[in-house]
Short mmCIF file of C-alpha atoms in Angstrom, two decimals:
data_model
loop_
_atom_site.label_atom_id
_atom_site.label_comp_id
_atom_site.label_asym_id
_atom_site.label_seq_id
_atom_site.Cartn_x
_atom_site.Cartn_y
_atom_site.Cartn_z
CA UNK A 704 -110.75 115.78 -37.50
CA UNK A 705 -112.13 119.28 -38.12
CA UNK A 706 -108.71 120.81 -37.37
CA UNK A 707 -107.06 118.41 -39.81
CA UNK A 708 -109.42 119.46 -42.64
CA UNK A 709 -108.72 123.12 -41.88
CA UNK A 710 -104.96 122.53 -41.95
CA UNK A 711 -105.27 120.57 -45.20
CA UNK A 712 -107.25 123.41 -46.81
CA UNK A 713 -104.70 125.94 -45.57
CA UNK A 714 -101.85 123.81 -46.96
CA UNK A 715 -103.56 123.50 -50.33
CA UNK A 716 -104.23 127.25 -50.40
CA UNK A 717 -100.57 127.98 -49.64
CA UNK A 718 -99.37 125.59 -52.38
CA UNK A 719 -101.79 127.09 -54.93
CA UNK A 720 -100.72 130.63 -53.97
CA UNK A 721 -97.02 129.81 -54.31
CA UNK A 722 -97.59 128.00 -57.62
CA UNK A 723 -99.65 130.92 -58.95
CA UNK A 724 -97.01 133.45 -57.91
CA UNK A 725 -94.31 131.32 -59.56
CA UNK A 726 -96.29 131.09 -62.81
CA UNK A 727 -96.93 134.85 -62.86
CA UNK A 728 -93.28 135.63 -62.07
CA UNK A 729 -91.87 133.33 -64.76
CA UNK A 730 -94.43 134.62 -67.26
CA UNK A 731 -93.37 138.19 -66.48
CA UNK A 732 -89.69 137.26 -66.95
CA UNK A 733 -90.46 135.54 -70.26
CA UNK A 734 -92.46 138.46 -71.63
CA UNK A 735 -89.92 141.12 -70.62
CA UNK A 736 -86.72 139.08 -71.05
CA UNK A 737 -85.29 141.31 -73.79
CA UNK A 738 -85.38 144.27 -71.39
CA UNK A 739 -83.16 142.33 -68.99
CA UNK A 740 -80.70 141.16 -71.66
CA UNK A 741 -80.32 144.07 -74.09
CA UNK A 742 -79.50 147.66 -73.16
CA UNK A 743 -79.37 149.47 -76.51
CA UNK A 744 -78.58 153.15 -76.75
CA UNK A 745 -79.63 154.89 -79.98
CA UNK A 746 -77.79 158.19 -79.53
CA UNK A 747 -74.13 158.28 -80.55
CA UNK A 748 -72.15 160.32 -78.01
CA UNK A 749 -69.09 160.89 -80.21
CA UNK A 750 -67.15 159.40 -83.10
CA UNK A 751 -63.49 158.49 -83.58
CA UNK A 752 -62.84 161.92 -85.11
CA UNK A 753 -63.56 163.48 -81.72
CA UNK A 754 -60.46 161.74 -80.31
CA UNK A 755 -58.30 162.51 -83.35
CA UNK A 756 -58.70 159.25 -85.28
CA UNK A 757 -59.42 158.96 -88.99
CA UNK A 758 -62.42 156.77 -89.68
CA UNK A 759 -64.92 155.79 -92.31
CA UNK A 760 -68.63 155.36 -91.61
CA UNK A 761 -69.80 152.03 -93.00
CA UNK A 762 -73.38 150.93 -93.68
CA UNK A 763 -74.21 147.41 -94.81
CA UNK A 764 -77.29 145.25 -95.22
CA UNK A 765 -78.16 141.97 -93.59
CA UNK A 766 -79.61 139.06 -95.57
CA UNK A 767 -83.13 140.18 -94.63
CA UNK A 768 -82.52 143.81 -95.64
CA UNK A 769 -81.88 145.49 -92.27
CA UNK A 770 -79.30 148.28 -92.43
CA UNK A 771 -76.46 148.05 -89.91
CA UNK A 772 -74.00 150.87 -89.27
CA UNK A 773 -70.43 150.90 -88.11
CA UNK A 774 -66.99 152.48 -88.38
CA UNK A 775 -63.73 151.40 -89.93
CA UNK A 776 -60.73 152.94 -88.19
CA UNK A 777 -57.41 152.27 -89.95
CA UNK A 778 -54.39 151.61 -87.76
CA UNK A 779 -50.95 153.18 -88.21
CA UNK A 780 -49.58 149.94 -89.67
CA UNK A 781 -51.02 146.81 -91.20
CA UNK A 782 -50.61 144.49 -88.23
CA UNK A 783 -54.11 143.08 -88.51
CA UNK A 784 -57.80 143.85 -88.25
CA UNK A 785 -60.01 143.65 -85.17
CA UNK A 786 -63.69 142.86 -85.69
CA UNK A 787 -65.11 144.56 -82.61
CA UNK A 788 -68.52 143.31 -81.43
CA UNK A 789 -69.37 145.73 -78.64
CA UNK A 790 -71.58 143.71 -76.31
CA UNK A 791 -75.14 143.96 -75.07
CA UNK A 792 -75.18 147.56 -73.81
CA UNK A 793 -74.60 151.02 -75.22
CA UNK A 794 -73.39 151.41 -78.80
CA UNK A 795 -70.17 151.86 -80.74
CA UNK A 796 -69.62 155.38 -79.43
CA UNK A 797 -69.22 153.96 -75.92
CA UNK A 798 -66.16 151.97 -77.06
CA UNK A 799 -63.89 154.82 -78.19
CA UNK A 800 -61.34 154.15 -75.44
CA UNK A 801 -60.93 150.54 -76.58
CA UNK A 802 -60.76 151.61 -80.22
CA UNK A 803 -57.99 154.05 -79.33
CA UNK A 804 -55.99 151.30 -77.60
CA UNK A 805 -56.24 149.02 -80.65
CA UNK A 806 -55.28 151.95 -82.90
CA UNK A 807 -52.16 152.63 -80.80
CA UNK A 808 -51.21 148.97 -81.27
CA UNK A 809 -51.30 149.54 -85.03
CA UNK A 810 -54.45 147.51 -85.62
CA UNK A 811 -57.30 148.36 -87.97
CA UNK A 812 -60.67 148.25 -86.20
CA UNK A 813 -64.06 147.50 -87.67
CA UNK A 814 -66.85 148.04 -85.15
CA UNK A 815 -70.56 147.95 -85.83
CA UNK A 816 -73.82 148.33 -83.98
CA UNK A 817 -76.15 145.37 -83.69
CA UNK A 818 -79.78 145.67 -84.72
CA UNK A 819 -81.52 148.28 -82.60
CA UNK A 820 -78.28 149.82 -81.30
CA UNK A 821 -76.91 153.19 -82.40
CA UNK A 822 -77.73 153.98 -86.02
CA UNK A 823 -78.57 150.38 -86.96
CA UNK A 824 -82.13 149.47 -87.85
CA UNK A 825 -84.32 146.87 -86.21
CA UNK A 826 -84.60 145.66 -82.66
CA UNK A 827 -82.22 143.52 -80.62
CA UNK A 828 -82.88 139.77 -80.74
CA UNK A 829 -80.89 136.57 -80.41
CA UNK A 830 -81.80 135.41 -83.90
CA UNK A 831 -80.99 137.12 -87.22
#
């Protein structure tokens, strides 16, 4: 009977320890989730001019007043326009190779940095 009580206490202690570790781990993930999802880079490495493309720097405001920055790169013909949303890492300067490919296809490209990326204000979030 004494051994059974000791095993029961040990079992309860193990369950409490695992539950506590799980709560701490999920809390840590919740608090730091943006660091695991967004990888913004503020410094622009180059611009389209550095690879011989004409471009226009474009700044515009969101509904809540945050300033976002981007580039408009005209294509050689008027085949269409690409709205380029660059993804969750880096900034627009990391996409020059893709911009060059679209330009060679004769497409205009408009690319912009999300909040907290490149020259855009704010911090990255899922909501506007």
